[in-house]
Short mmCIF file of C-alpha atoms in Angstrom, two decimals:
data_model
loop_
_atom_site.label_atom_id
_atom_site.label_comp_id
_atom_site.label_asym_id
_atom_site.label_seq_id
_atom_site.Cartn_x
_atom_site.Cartn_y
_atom_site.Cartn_z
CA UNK M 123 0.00 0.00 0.00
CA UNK M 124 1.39 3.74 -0.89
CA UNK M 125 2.65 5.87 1.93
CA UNK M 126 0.08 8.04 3.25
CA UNK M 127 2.90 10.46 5.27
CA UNK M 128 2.33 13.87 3.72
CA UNK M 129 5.88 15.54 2.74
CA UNK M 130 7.01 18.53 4.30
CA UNK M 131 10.02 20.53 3.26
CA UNK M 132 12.29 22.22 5.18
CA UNK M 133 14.20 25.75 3.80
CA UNK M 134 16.93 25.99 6.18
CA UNK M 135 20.91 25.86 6.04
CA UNK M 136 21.47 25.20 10.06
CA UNK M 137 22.09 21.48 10.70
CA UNK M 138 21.00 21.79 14.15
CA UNK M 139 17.78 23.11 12.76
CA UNK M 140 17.21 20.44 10.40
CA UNK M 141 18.15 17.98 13.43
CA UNK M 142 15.47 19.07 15.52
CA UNK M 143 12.65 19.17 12.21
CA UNK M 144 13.50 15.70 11.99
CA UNK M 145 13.31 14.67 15.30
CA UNK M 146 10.18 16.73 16.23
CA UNK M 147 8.23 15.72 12.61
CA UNK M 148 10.01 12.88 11.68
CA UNK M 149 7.84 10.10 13.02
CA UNK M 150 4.64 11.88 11.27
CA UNK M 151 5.44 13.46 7.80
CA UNK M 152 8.15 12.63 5.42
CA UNK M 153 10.89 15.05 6.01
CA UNK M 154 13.17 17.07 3.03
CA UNK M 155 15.57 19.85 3.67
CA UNK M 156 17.03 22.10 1.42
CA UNK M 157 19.36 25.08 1.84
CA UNK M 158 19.43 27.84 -0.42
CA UNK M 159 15.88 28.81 -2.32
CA UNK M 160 17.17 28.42 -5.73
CA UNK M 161 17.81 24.54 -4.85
CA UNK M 162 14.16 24.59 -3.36
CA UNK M 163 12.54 25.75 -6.72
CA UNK M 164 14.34 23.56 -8.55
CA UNK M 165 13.18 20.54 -6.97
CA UNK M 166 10.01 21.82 -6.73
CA UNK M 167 9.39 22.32 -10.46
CA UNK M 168 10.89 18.59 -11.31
CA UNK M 169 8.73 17.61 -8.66
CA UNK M 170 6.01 15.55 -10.35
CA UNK M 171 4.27 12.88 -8.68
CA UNK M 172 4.51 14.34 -4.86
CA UNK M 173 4.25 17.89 -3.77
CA UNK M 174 5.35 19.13 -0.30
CA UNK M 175 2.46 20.39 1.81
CA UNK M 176 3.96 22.50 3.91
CA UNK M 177 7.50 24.30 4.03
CA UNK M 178 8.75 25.63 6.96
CA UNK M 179 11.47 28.13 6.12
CA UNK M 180 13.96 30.46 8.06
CA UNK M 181 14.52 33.51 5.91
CA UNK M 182 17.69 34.56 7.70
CA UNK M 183 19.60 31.11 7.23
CA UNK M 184 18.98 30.63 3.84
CA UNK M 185 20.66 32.12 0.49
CA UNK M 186 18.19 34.17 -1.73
CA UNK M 187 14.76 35.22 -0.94
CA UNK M 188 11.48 32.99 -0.69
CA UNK M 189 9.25 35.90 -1.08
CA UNK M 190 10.56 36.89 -4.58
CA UNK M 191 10.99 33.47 -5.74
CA UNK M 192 7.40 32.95 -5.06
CA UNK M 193 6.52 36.35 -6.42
CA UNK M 194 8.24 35.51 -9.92
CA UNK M 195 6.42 31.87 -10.21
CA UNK M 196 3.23 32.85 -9.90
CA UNK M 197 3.46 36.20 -12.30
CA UNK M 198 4.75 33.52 -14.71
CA UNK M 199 1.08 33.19 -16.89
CA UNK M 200 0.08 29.54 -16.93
CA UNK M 201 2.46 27.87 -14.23
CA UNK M 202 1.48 24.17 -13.46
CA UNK M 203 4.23 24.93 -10.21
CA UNK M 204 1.97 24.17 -7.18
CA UNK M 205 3.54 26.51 -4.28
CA UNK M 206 2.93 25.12 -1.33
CA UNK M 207 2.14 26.56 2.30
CA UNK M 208 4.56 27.93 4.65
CA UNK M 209 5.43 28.78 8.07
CA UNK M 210 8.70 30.93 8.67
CA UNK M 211 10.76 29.90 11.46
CA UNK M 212 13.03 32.82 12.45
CA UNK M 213 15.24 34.08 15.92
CA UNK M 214 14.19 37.58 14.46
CA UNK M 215 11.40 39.02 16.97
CA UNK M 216 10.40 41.65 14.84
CA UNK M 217 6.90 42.97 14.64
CA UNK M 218 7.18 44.43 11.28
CA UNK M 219 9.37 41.38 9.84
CA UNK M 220 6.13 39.23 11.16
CA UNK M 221 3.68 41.84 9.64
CA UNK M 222 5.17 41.16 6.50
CA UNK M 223 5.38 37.85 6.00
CA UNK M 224 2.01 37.06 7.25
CA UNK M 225 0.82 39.23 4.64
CA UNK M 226 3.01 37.26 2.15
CA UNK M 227 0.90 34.74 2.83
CA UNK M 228 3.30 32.67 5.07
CA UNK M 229 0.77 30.19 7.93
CA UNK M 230 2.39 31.17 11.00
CA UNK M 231 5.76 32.65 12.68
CA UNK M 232 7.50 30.68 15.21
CA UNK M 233 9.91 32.00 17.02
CA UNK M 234 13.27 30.13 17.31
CA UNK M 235 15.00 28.51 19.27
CA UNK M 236 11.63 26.84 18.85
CA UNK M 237 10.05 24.19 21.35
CA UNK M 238 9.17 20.86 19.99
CA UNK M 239 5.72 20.72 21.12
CA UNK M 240 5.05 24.11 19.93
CA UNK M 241 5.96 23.35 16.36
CA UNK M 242 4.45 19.49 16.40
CA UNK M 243 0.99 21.49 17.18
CA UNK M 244 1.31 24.20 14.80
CA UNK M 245 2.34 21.95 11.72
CA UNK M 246 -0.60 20.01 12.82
CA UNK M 247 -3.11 22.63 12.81
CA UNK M 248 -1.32 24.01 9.48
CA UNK M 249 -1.55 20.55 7.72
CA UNK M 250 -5.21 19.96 9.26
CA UNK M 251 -6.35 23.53 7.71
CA UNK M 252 -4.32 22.93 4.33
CA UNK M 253 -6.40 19.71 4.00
CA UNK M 254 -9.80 21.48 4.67
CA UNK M 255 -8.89 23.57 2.44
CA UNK M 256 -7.58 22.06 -0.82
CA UNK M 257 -11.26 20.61 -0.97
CA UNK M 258 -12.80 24.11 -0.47
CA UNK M 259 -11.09 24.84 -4.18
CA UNK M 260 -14.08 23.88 -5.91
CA UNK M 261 -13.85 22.53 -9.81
CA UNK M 262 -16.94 23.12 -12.16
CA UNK M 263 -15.18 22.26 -15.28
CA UNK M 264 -16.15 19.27 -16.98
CA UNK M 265 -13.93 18.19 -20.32
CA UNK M 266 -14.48 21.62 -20.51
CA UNK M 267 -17.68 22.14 -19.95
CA UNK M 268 -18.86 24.15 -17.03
CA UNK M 269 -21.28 22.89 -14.79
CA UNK M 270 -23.60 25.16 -12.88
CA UNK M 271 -26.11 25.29 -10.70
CA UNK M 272 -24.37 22.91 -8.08
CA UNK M 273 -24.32 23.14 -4.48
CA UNK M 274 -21.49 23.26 -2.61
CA UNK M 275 -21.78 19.89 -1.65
CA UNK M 276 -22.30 19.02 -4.96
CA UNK M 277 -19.12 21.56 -5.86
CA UNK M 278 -17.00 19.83 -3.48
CA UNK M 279 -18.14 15.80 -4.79
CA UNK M 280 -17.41 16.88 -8.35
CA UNK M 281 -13.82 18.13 -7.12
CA UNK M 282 -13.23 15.11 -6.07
CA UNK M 283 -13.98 13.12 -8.82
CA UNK M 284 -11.84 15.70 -10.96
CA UNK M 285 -8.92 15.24 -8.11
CA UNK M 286 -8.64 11.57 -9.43
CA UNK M 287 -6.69 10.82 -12.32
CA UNK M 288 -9.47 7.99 -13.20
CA UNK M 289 -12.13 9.73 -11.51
CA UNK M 290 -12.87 6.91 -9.49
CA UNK M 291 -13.62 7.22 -6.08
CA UNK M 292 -14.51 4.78 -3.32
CA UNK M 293 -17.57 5.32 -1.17
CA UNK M 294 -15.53 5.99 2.13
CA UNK M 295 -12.89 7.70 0.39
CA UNK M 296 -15.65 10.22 -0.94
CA UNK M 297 -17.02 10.65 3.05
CA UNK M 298 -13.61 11.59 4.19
CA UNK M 299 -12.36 14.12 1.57
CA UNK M 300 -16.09 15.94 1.89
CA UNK M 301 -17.01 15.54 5.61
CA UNK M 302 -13.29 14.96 6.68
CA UNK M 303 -13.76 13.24 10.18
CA UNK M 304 -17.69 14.98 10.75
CA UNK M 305 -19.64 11.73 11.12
CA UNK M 306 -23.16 11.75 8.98
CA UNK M 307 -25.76 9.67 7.68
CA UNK M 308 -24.39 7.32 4.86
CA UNK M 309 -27.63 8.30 3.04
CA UNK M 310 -26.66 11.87 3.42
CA UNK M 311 -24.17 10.87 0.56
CA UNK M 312 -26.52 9.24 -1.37
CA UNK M 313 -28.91 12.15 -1.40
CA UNK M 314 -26.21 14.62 -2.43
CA UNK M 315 -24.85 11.95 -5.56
CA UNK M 316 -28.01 11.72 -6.82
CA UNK M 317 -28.51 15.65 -7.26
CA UNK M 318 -25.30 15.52 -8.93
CA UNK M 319 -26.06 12.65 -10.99
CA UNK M 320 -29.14 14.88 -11.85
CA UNK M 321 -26.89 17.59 -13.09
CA UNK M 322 -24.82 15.75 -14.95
CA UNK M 323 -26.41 13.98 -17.09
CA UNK M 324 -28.04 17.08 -19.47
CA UNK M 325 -24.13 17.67 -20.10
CA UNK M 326 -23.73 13.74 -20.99
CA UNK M 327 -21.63 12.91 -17.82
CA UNK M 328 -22.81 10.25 -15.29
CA UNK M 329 -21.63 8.76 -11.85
CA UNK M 330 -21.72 5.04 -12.26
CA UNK M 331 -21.50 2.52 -9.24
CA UNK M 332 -19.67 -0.40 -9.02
CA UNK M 333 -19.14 -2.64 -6.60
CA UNK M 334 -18.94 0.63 -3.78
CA UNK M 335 -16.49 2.35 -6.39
CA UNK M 336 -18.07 5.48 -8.05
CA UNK M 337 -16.87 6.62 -11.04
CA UNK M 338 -17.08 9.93 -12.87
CA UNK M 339 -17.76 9.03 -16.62
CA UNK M 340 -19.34 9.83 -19.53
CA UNK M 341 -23.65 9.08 -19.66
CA UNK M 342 -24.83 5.90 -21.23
CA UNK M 343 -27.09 5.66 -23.69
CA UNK M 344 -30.22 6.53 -22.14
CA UNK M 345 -31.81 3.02 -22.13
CA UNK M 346 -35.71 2.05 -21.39
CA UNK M 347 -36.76 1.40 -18.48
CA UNK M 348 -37.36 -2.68 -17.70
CA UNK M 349 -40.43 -4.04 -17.91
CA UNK M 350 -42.76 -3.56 -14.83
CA UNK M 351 -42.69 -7.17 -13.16
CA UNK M 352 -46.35 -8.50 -11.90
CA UNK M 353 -46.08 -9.52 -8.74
CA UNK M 354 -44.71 -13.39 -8.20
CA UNK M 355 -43.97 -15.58 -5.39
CA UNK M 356 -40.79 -16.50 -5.37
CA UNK M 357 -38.50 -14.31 -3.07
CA UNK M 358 -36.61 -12.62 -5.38
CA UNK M 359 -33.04 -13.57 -4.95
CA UNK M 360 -33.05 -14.85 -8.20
CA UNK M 361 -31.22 -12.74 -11.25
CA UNK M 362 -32.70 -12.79 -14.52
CA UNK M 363 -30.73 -14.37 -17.17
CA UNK M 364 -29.67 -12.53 -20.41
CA UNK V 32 -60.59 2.19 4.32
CA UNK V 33 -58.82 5.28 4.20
CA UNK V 34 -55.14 5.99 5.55
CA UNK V 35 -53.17 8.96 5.93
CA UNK V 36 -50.66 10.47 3.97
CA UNK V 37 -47.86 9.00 6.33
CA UNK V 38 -49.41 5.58 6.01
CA UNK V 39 -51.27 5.07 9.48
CA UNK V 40 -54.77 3.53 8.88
CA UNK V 41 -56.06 4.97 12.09
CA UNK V 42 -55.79 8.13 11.28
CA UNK V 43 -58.66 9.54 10.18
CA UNK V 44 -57.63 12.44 7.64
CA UNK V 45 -57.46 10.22 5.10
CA UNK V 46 -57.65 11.52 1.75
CA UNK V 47 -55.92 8.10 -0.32
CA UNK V 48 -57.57 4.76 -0.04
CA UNK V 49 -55.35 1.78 1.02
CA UNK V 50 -55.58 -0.29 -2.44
CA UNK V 51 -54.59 2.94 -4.57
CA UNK V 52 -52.06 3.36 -1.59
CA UNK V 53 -50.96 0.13 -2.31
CA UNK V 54 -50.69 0.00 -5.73
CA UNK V 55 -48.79 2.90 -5.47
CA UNK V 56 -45.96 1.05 -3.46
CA UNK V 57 -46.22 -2.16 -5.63
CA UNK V 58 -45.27 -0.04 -8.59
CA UNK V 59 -42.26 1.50 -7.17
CA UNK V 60 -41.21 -1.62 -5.79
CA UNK V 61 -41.39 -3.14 -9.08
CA UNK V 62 -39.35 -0.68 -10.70
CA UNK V 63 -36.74 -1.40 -8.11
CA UNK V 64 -36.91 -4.69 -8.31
CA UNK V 65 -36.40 -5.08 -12.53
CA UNK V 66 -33.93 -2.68 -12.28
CA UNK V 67 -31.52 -5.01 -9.70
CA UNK V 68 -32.59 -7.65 -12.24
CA UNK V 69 -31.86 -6.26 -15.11
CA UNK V 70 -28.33 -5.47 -13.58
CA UNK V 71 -27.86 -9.08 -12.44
CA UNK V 72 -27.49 -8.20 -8.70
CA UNK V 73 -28.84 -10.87 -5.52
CA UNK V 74 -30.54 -9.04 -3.44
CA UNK V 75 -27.50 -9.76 -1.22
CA UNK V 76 -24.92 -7.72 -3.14
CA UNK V 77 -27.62 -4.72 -3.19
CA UNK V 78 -28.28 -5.01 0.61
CA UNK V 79 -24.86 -4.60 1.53
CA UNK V 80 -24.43 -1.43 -1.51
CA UNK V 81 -27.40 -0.03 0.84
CA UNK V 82 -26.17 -0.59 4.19
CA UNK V 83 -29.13 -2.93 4.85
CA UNK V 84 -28.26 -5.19 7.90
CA UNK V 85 -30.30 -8.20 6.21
CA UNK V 86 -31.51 -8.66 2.73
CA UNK V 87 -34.76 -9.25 3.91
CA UNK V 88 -34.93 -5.75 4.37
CA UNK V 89 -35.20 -5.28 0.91
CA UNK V 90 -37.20 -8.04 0.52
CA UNK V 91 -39.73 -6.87 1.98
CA UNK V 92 -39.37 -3.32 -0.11
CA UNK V 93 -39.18 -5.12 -3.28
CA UNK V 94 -42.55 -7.27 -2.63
CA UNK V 95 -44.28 -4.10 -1.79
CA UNK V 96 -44.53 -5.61 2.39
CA UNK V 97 -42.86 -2.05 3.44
CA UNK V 98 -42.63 1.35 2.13
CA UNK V 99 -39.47 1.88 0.67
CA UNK V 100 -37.97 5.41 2.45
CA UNK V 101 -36.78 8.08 0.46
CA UNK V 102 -32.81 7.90 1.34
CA UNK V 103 -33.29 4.29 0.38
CA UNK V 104 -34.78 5.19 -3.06
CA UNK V 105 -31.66 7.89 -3.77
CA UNK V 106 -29.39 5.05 -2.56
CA UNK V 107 -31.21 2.46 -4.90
CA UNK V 108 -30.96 4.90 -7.98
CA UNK V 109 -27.28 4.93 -7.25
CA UNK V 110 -26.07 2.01 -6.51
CA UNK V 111 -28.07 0.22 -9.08
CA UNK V 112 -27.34 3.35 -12.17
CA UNK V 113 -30.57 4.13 -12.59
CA UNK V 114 -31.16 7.03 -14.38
CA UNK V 115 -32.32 10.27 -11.55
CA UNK V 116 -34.69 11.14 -13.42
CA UNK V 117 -36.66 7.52 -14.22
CA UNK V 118 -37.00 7.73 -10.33
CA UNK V 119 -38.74 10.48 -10.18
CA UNK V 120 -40.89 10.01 -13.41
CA UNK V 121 -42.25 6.54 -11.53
CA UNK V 122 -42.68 8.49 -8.44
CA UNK V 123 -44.09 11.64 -9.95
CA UNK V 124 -46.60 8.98 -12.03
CA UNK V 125 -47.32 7.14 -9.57
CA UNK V 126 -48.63 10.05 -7.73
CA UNK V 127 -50.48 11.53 -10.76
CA UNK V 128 -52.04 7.91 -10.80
CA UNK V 129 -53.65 8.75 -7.82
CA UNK V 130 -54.47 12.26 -8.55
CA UNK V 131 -51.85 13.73 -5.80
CA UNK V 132 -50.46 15.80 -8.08
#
């Protein structure tokens, strides 16, 4: 089975730093470190198959500036580099330095030397709000097409679907990427997929279920209904041969 | 006989009687029904797509013995790829049968 640990990257050039980061996060994500940002952007646009979901990064140990190298890839028009989140890790106690990257977007500021319970919380809490998150970026488009009149529920199933390569999603996998860990009704689901299904299909797209797997796929041909059955005796267990 | 619209015989504002009410449930069980059979699903495999605890459960929805609920209809429709809206054309009919609607 694949590795579930989410990967977080760490931006700094002190070993003792990258020591503790390791020891502190080790057991729970998969740990990288880099030291300058130019090696940092490099691996993150050759990057393909796993991004980092968090960086933690201390500006003042590190050669060249995070800020701007973020600021040049996304003014570059039709980058497929995913940033990802960050929290800045600095000894500088500095209201306007944490003013400023806050508003650059950065997660939090920790203060170093930093206590290992503090940051195993904070990357917790950043990861946990990342995750909510990346499902709040609702997809409407279709091959293409763009679907409206969906709910956000509806939004957030048909981001799903488009989140999968083969737009195939198990039942339970669907529960946890919409309701995370809320518990509900497993007819809540069922309510929501058939609205979708609804909504779908005058755009020729279809969620078909098999065997607990749903998949995201173009309509079938509309067939007719079966024939009405009278009522017989038996008890119905039986499957009716082609 | 007359029942109510939540399907208790003693009530007494009754406004369907019990064979059209009836009727009304063997149809939508039926529809149900050729639909899993038509797929080639035991009632078995369908149960445990619904969450059912026993197959009888279903059974009993499929030879019109209970009402089948509405989350289980939305469930059926899914699990067994019936079309949304064929659901609701049987249910909307089967209520314009009656004159409901």
């Amino acid at each position: 089975m694949e590795s579930t640990q989410d990967l977080i990257w760490i931006l700094d050039s002190d070993p003792a730093c990258v020591f503790l980061y390791h020891q502190t996060l080790g057991l729970q994500y998969k740990i990288t470190a880099f030291s300058s940002v130019d090696t940092f952007m490099d691996a993150l646009a050759t990057q393909t198959r796993e991004n980092p979901r968090l960086l933690i990064s201390d500006p003042e140990n590190i050669t060249g500036s995070l800020v701007d190298a973020f600021n040049r890839a996304r003014s570059i028009a039709g980058s497929a580099l995913r940033l990802p989140e960050f929290i800045v890790a600095s000894r500088v106690d500095d209201l306007d330095l944490i003013r400023f990257y806050l508003k650059a977007g950065a997660r939090d500021y920790l203060l170093k030397p930093l206590r290992p319970n503090e940051l195993v919380a904070k990357v917790e809490r950043s990861m946990n709000q990342i995750s909510n998150r990346e499902v709040l970026i609702l997809r409407n488009d279709l091959d293409g097409i763009q679907i409206n009149d969906l709910t956000f529920r509806e939004h957030q199933m048909l981001t799903v679907f488009l989140s999968r390569p083969d737009r195939k999603v198990a039942r339970t996998e669907l529960y946890d990427a919409i309701w995370n860990k809320v518990t509900v009704n497993r007819k809540t689901l069922d309510v929501h997929l058939f609205n979708l299904r609804r909504k779908l299909r005058p755009y020729g797209f279809d969620v078909i279920c098999e065997a607990q797997i749903f998949c995201l796929q173009r309509a079938r041909a509309h067939t007719s209904a079966p024939e009405m059955m009278e009522e017989s005796d038996d008890d119905g267990s039986d499957t009716m041969t082609a | 006989m007359k029942i109510s619209r939540r399907g208790d015989p003693s009530k007494d504002n009754a406004d369907v009687s019990l064979d059209a009410y009836q009727e009304r449930r063997k149809k939508i069980a039926n529809f149900f029904r050729a639909h899993r059979l038509q797929a080639h699903l035991s009632l078995e495999t369908v149960a445990q797509d619904l969450g059912l605890e026993d197959s009888s459960i279903l059974l009993a929805y499929e030879a019109a013995v209970d009402p089948i609920p509405l989350d289980i209809i939305f469930a059926l429709t899914n699990v067994l790829n019936i079309a949304p809206e064929d659901t609701m054309n049987v249910i909307f009919d089967t209520h314009r049968d009656q004159g409901r609607i």
